[in-house]
């Protein structure tokens, strides 16, 4: 299985709602990532987990809360979002993280989030 | 400040020609550079990686070069087909403590017309 799956595909939420995005991979990868992508812009890194521990937080507002329950799963909990948070949220995984290694990232299809 | 530039937002070429996409960077010292393809509403798909000590890599109709002196990578698609139409992103993997981080360029939207 060389796939990263994400649910839901689409999500519409109000600014007072609490929702979660889910990501799953079964490739035995030990690094997992959350990215945010606006239209016609590059993916922006939000969080990196390595061996189920948070290793990078790109100064993301606390209304986004990541969680890595096990090596195959990655969640992104959303609370009190703003309309400007509307974007495509991408999950990715790689074998590991290493400054010297390749570690190509495998991306999921994304969750299209709209905040009203 | 650090910057990654991809030559143009859009590139239109005729089927059968070679598409050449450019990725320039400043104020980075990447350990490697990757190229991804992204279709509308989908996640990027990894295509090729080239390390700082490599000059050229090939995979089927794809070729990537890396010139650390010019701070530039070129991505070529030979015998292009309409199915190659997509946005192509370059991504830099910095050395040092920023492990796991990839910096993406804005991408070049390639259209191959019959």
mmCIF file of C-alpha atoms in Angstrom:
data_model
loop_
_atom_site.group_PDB
_atom_site.id
_atom_site.type_symbol
_atom_site.label_atom_id
_atom_site.label_comp_id
_atom_site.label_asym_id
_atom_site.label_seq_id
_atom_site.Cartn_x
_atom_site.Cartn_y
_atom_site.Cartn_z
ATOM 1 C CA UNK A 1 0.000 0.000 0.000
ATOM 2 C CA UNK A 2 1.716 3.172 -1.184
ATOM 3 C CA UNK A 3 -1.088 5.529 -0.430
ATOM 4 C CA UNK A 4 -1.747 8.308 2.028
ATOM 5 C CA UNK A 5 -5.454 8.708 2.712
ATOM 6 C CA UNK A 6 -7.172 11.770 4.106
ATOM 7 C CA UNK A 7 -10.687 12.269 5.411
ATOM 8 C CA UNK A 8 -12.899 14.076 4.848
ATOM 9 C CA UNK A 9 -12.361 15.228 1.260
ATOM 10 C CA UNK A 10 -14.332 18.392 1.875
ATOM 11 C CA UNK A 11 -15.254 20.181 5.096
ATOM 12 C CA UNK A 12 -17.338 23.271 5.688
ATOM 13 C CA UNK A 13 -17.339 24.639 9.207
ATOM 14 C CA UNK A 14 -18.380 27.703 11.104
ATOM 15 C CA UNK A 15 -15.981 29.766 13.162
ATOM 16 C CA UNK A 16 -17.269 28.289 16.416
ATOM 17 C CA UNK A 17 -17.146 24.639 15.346
ATOM 18 C CA UNK A 18 -14.649 21.992 16.391
ATOM 19 C CA UNK A 19 -13.658 19.488 13.727
ATOM 20 C CA UNK A 20 -10.792 17.123 12.967
ATOM 21 C CA UNK A 21 -8.920 16.146 9.834
ATOM 22 C CA UNK A 22 -7.549 12.631 9.626
ATOM 23 C CA UNK A 23 -4.613 11.154 7.750
ATOM 24 C CA UNK A 24 -3.448 7.553 7.497
ATOM 25 C CA UNK A 25 -0.539 5.736 5.883
ATOM 26 C CA UNK A 26 0.523 2.083 5.965
ATOM 27 C CA UNK A 27 3.935 2.363 4.335
ATOM 28 C CA UNK A 28 5.814 2.131 7.619
ATOM 29 C CA UNK A 29 6.895 5.749 7.314
ATOM 30 C CA UNK A 30 8.100 7.337 10.534
ATOM 31 C CA UNK A 31 7.674 10.972 9.574
ATOM 32 C CA UNK A 32 4.330 12.648 8.907
ATOM 33 C CA UNK A 33 3.548 16.202 7.901
ATOM 34 C CA UNK A 34 0.711 18.703 7.709
ATOM 35 C CA UNK A 35 0.761 21.375 5.004
ATOM 36 C CA UNK A 36 -1.621 24.185 4.160
ATOM 37 C CA UNK A 37 -2.029 25.250 0.548
ATOM 38 C CA UNK A 38 -3.899 28.272 -0.760
ATOM 39 C CA UNK A 39 -4.926 28.557 -4.406
ATOM 40 C CA UNK A 40 -1.971 29.110 -6.769
ATOM 41 C CA UNK A 41 0.462 29.069 -3.853
ATOM 42 C CA UNK A 42 3.001 26.452 -2.786
ATOM 43 C CA UNK A 43 2.301 24.100 0.118
ATOM 44 C CA UNK A 44 3.318 25.666 3.435
ATOM 45 C CA UNK A 45 4.611 23.391 6.138
ATOM 46 C CA UNK A 46 2.660 23.474 9.405
ATOM 47 C CA UNK A 47 3.849 20.524 11.506
ATOM 48 C CA UNK A 48 6.246 17.598 11.310
ATOM 49 C CA UNK A 49 6.046 14.469 13.432
ATOM 50 C CA UNK A 50 8.958 12.101 13.671
ATOM 51 C CA UNK A 51 8.504 8.778 15.458
ATOM 52 C CA UNK A 52 5.174 10.058 16.784
ATOM 53 C CA UNK A 53 6.773 13.099 18.397
ATOM 54 C CA UNK A 54 6.242 16.662 17.243
ATOM 55 C CA UNK A 55 9.573 17.838 15.834
ATOM 56 C CA UNK A 56 8.593 20.980 13.908
ATOM 57 C CA UNK A 57 5.842 23.522 14.540
ATOM 58 C CA UNK A 58 6.057 26.373 12.059
ATOM 59 C CA UNK A 59 4.579 28.912 14.485
ATOM 60 C CA UNK A 60 1.079 27.740 13.657
ATOM 61 C CA UNK A 61 -1.763 29.399 15.629
ATOM 62 C CA UNK A 62 -3.074 27.326 18.525
ATOM 63 C CA UNK A 63 -6.477 26.979 16.867
ATOM 64 C CA UNK A 64 -4.727 24.192 14.908
ATOM 65 C CA UNK A 65 -3.756 21.285 17.145
ATOM 66 C CA UNK A 66 -1.951 18.258 15.714
ATOM 67 C CA UNK A 67 -2.003 14.801 17.190
ATOM 68 C CA UNK A 68 -0.190 11.605 16.253
ATOM 69 C CA UNK A 69 -1.930 8.688 18.030
ATOM 70 C CA UNK A 70 0.351 6.080 16.435
ATOM 71 C CA UNK A 71 2.866 5.715 13.634
ATOM 72 C CA UNK A 72 0.157 5.330 10.979
ATOM 73 C CA UNK A 73 -2.240 8.078 11.981
ATOM 74 C CA UNK A 74 -2.082 11.840 12.069
ATOM 75 C CA UNK A 75 -4.901 14.144 13.092
ATOM 76 C CA UNK A 76 -5.351 17.881 12.883
ATOM 77 C CA UNK A 77 -7.875 19.269 15.351
ATOM 78 C CA UNK A 78 -9.514 22.538 14.363
ATOM 79 C CA UNK A 79 -11.204 24.986 16.695
ATOM 80 C CA UNK A 80 -12.357 28.588 16.329
ATOM 81 C CA UNK A 81 -10.967 28.937 12.819
ATOM 82 C CA UNK A 82 -11.104 32.100 10.754
ATOM 83 C CA UNK A 83 -12.311 32.457 7.155
ATOM 84 C CA UNK A 84 -8.697 33.043 6.078
ATOM 85 C CA UNK A 85 -7.917 29.495 7.227
ATOM 86 C CA UNK A 86 -9.903 28.177 4.260
ATOM 87 C CA UNK A 87 -7.447 26.174 2.153
ATOM 88 C CA UNK A 88 -6.436 22.712 1.003
ATOM 89 C CA UNK A 89 -4.865 20.836 3.921
ATOM 90 C CA UNK A 90 -2.387 18.227 2.827
ATOM 91 C CA UNK A 91 -0.938 15.374 4.804
ATOM 92 C CA UNK A 92 2.316 13.743 3.746
ATOM 93 C CA UNK A 93 4.611 11.013 4.991
ATOM 94 C CA UNK A 94 8.200 9.984 4.405
ATOM 95 C CA UNK A 95 10.460 7.192 5.573
ATOM 96 C CA UNK A 96 12.129 9.456 8.088
ATOM 97 C CA UNK A 97 13.596 12.909 8.382
ATOM 98 C CA UNK A 98 17.245 13.441 7.714
ATOM 99 C CA UNK A 99 19.238 16.397 6.559
ATOM 100 C CA UNK A 100 21.385 14.111 4.428
ATOM 101 C CA UNK A 101 18.742 11.760 3.132
ATOM 102 C CA UNK A 102 16.282 11.919 0.300
ATOM 103 C CA UNK A 103 13.002 11.324 2.049
ATOM 104 C CA UNK A 104 10.671 12.055 -0.766
ATOM 105 C CA UNK A 105 7.288 12.853 0.621
ATOM 106 C CA UNK A 106 4.120 11.014 -0.279
ATOM 107 C CA UNK A 107 1.115 13.302 -0.194
ATOM 108 C CA UNK A 108 -2.528 12.529 0.383
ATOM 109 C CA UNK A 109 -5.263 14.054 -1.797
ATOM 110 C CA UNK A 110 -5.984 16.739 0.747
ATOM 111 C CA UNK A 111 -9.010 18.060 2.601
ATOM 112 C CA UNK A 112 -10.635 21.133 1.091
ATOM 113 C CA UNK A 113 -11.619 23.247 4.112
ATOM 114 C CA UNK A 114 -14.028 26.154 3.946
ATOM 115 C CA UNK A 115 -14.563 28.289 7.054
ATOM 116 C CA UNK A 116 -17.704 30.396 7.015
ATOM 117 C CA UNK B 1 15.795 36.551 2.768
ATOM 118 C CA UNK B 2 15.482 33.062 1.350
ATOM 119 C CA UNK B 3 13.743 32.724 -1.989
ATOM 120 C CA UNK B 4 12.805 30.051 -4.509
ATOM 121 C CA UNK B 5 11.719 31.161 -7.975
ATOM 122 C CA UNK B 6 10.271 29.049 -10.728
ATOM 123 C CA UNK B 7 10.768 30.647 -14.098
ATOM 124 C CA UNK B 8 7.242 31.422 -15.010
ATOM 125 C CA UNK B 9 3.784 30.843 -13.690
ATOM 126 C CA UNK B 10 2.688 29.216 -16.932
ATOM 127 C CA UNK B 11 4.380 27.464 -19.829
ATOM 128 C CA UNK B 12 2.554 26.372 -22.979
ATOM 129 C CA UNK B 13 4.188 24.013 -25.457
ATOM 130 C CA UNK B 14 3.185 21.822 -28.343
ATOM 131 C CA UNK B 15 2.958 18.056 -27.976
ATOM 132 C CA UNK B 16 6.208 16.316 -28.836
ATOM 133 C CA UNK B 17 8.429 19.219 -27.815
ATOM 134 C CA UNK B 18 10.679 19.351 -24.770
ATOM 135 C CA UNK B 19 9.419 21.348 -21.825
ATOM 136 C CA UNK B 20 12.090 23.014 -19.715
ATOM 137 C CA UNK B 21 11.186 24.363 -16.297
ATOM 138 C CA UNK B 22 13.556 26.397 -14.144
ATOM 139 C CA UNK B 23 13.983 26.607 -10.409
ATOM 140 C CA UNK B 24 16.306 29.270 -9.008
ATOM 141 C CA UNK B 25 17.063 29.798 -5.363
ATOM 142 C CA UNK B 26 18.876 32.373 -3.263
ATOM 143 C CA UNK B 27 20.171 32.305 0.298
ATOM 144 C CA UNK B 28 19.753 28.536 0.573
ATOM 145 C CA UNK B 29 22.328 25.805 0.736
ATOM 146 C CA UNK B 30 20.196 22.781 -0.129
ATOM 147 C CA UNK B 31 21.364 19.258 0.511
ATOM 148 C CA UNK B 32 18.979 18.093 -2.219
ATOM 149 C CA UNK B 33 16.257 19.292 -4.496
ATOM 150 C CA UNK B 34 13.051 17.510 -5.418
ATOM 151 C CA UNK B 35 10.502 17.955 -8.195
ATOM 152 C CA UNK B 36 6.822 17.237 -7.739
ATOM 153 C CA UNK B 37 3.814 17.223 -10.028
ATOM 154 C CA UNK B 38 0.482 18.545 -8.787
ATOM 155 C CA UNK B 39 -2.871 18.216 -10.533
ATOM 156 C CA UNK B 40 -5.746 20.562 -9.618
ATOM 157 C CA UNK B 41 -7.277 19.787 -6.226
ATOM 158 C CA UNK B 42 -4.811 16.956 -5.588
ATOM 159 C CA UNK B 43 -1.697 16.508 -3.482
ATOM 160 C CA UNK B 44 1.755 16.773 -5.066
ATOM 161 C CA UNK B 45 3.315 13.595 -6.447
ATOM 162 C CA UNK B 46 7.057 13.050 -6.136
ATOM 163 C CA UNK B 47 8.931 12.776 -9.441
ATOM 164 C CA UNK B 48 12.672 13.108 -9.010
ATOM 165 C CA UNK B 49 15.306 13.954 -6.432
ATOM 166 C CA UNK B 50 18.801 15.240 -7.082
ATOM 167 C CA UNK B 51 21.481 15.699 -4.445
ATOM 168 C CA UNK B 52 23.962 18.562 -4.206
ATOM 169 C CA UNK B 53 26.829 16.363 -5.441
ATOM 170 C CA UNK B 54 24.911 15.171 -8.519
ATOM 171 C CA UNK B 55 24.780 17.029 -11.818
ATOM 172 C CA UNK B 56 21.980 15.177 -13.569
ATOM 173 C CA UNK B 57 19.283 12.585 -12.939
ATOM 174 C CA UNK B 58 16.988 10.858 -15.420
ATOM 175 C CA UNK B 59 13.786 8.887 -15.181
ATOM 176 C CA UNK B 60 12.049 7.829 -18.371
ATOM 177 C CA UNK B 61 11.184 11.101 -20.207
ATOM 178 C CA UNK B 62 12.217 13.250 -17.256
ATOM 179 C CA UNK B 63 15.603 14.809 -16.655
ATOM 180 C CA UNK B 64 16.706 17.136 -13.881
ATOM 181 C CA UNK B 65 19.967 19.033 -13.529
ATOM 182 C CA UNK B 66 21.371 20.790 -10.499
ATOM 183 C CA UNK B 67 23.993 23.546 -10.622
ATOM 184 C CA UNK B 68 24.918 24.658 -7.112
ATOM 185 C CA UNK B 69 27.167 27.396 -8.517
ATOM 186 C CA UNK B 70 24.325 28.966 -10.472
ATOM 187 C CA UNK B 71 21.878 28.004 -7.703
ATOM 188 C CA UNK B 72 19.592 26.554 -10.318
ATOM 189 C CA UNK B 73 17.804 23.354 -11.262
ATOM 190 C CA UNK B 74 16.372 22.616 -14.681
ATOM 191 C CA UNK B 75 13.581 20.085 -15.174
ATOM 192 C CA UNK B 76 13.042 18.695 -18.648
ATOM 193 C CA UNK B 77 10.171 16.660 -20.037
ATOM 194 C CA UNK B 78 11.031 15.259 -23.459
ATOM 195 C CA UNK B 79 8.451 14.207 -26.036
ATOM 196 C CA UNK B 80 5.802 16.007 -24.010
ATOM 197 C CA UNK B 81 2.200 14.810 -24.061
ATOM 198 C CA UNK B 82 -1.096 16.494 -23.153
ATOM 199 C CA UNK B 83 -1.181 14.171 -20.108
ATOM 200 C CA UNK B 84 1.920 15.985 -18.818
ATOM 201 C CA UNK B 85 -0.179 19.119 -18.305
ATOM 202 C CA UNK B 86 -0.026 19.942 -14.586
ATOM 203 C CA UNK B 87 1.714 22.245 -12.131
ATOM 204 C CA UNK B 88 5.311 21.311 -11.399
ATOM 205 C CA UNK B 89 6.828 22.286 -8.069
ATOM 206 C CA UNK B 90 10.453 22.323 -7.051
ATOM 207 C CA UNK B 91 11.273 21.810 -3.399
ATOM 208 C CA UNK B 92 14.532 22.310 -1.528
ATOM 209 C CA UNK B 93 15.695 20.224 1.379
ATOM 210 C CA UNK B 94 17.904 22.433 3.536
ATOM 211 C CA UNK B 95 20.870 21.033 5.424
ATOM 212 C CA UNK B 96 21.357 21.489 9.124
ATOM 213 C CA UNK B 97 18.904 21.421 11.954
ATOM 214 C CA UNK B 98 15.751 22.030 9.930
ATOM 215 C CA UNK B 99 15.228 18.332 9.446
ATOM 216 C CA UNK B 100 12.190 17.204 7.515
ATOM 217 C CA UNK B 101 11.477 20.629 6.152
ATOM 218 C CA UNK B 102 10.925 21.146 2.433
ATOM 219 C CA UNK B 103 10.654 24.622 0.934
ATOM 220 C CA UNK B 104 8.453 24.686 -2.151
ATOM 221 C CA UNK B 105 8.527 27.075 -5.075
ATOM 222 C CA UNK B 106 5.271 28.520 -6.400
ATOM 223 C CA UNK B 107 5.218 26.083 -9.276
ATOM 224 C CA UNK B 108 5.007 26.344 -13.039
ATOM 225 C CA UNK B 109 1.726 25.427 -14.710
ATOM 226 C CA UNK B 110 2.563 23.448 -17.822
ATOM 227 C CA UNK B 111 0.050 23.064 -20.641
ATOM 228 C CA UNK B 112 0.869 20.728 -23.517
ATOM 229 C CA UNK B 113 -1.432 21.236 -26.487
ATOM 230 C CA UNK B 114 -1.970 18.710 -29.262
#
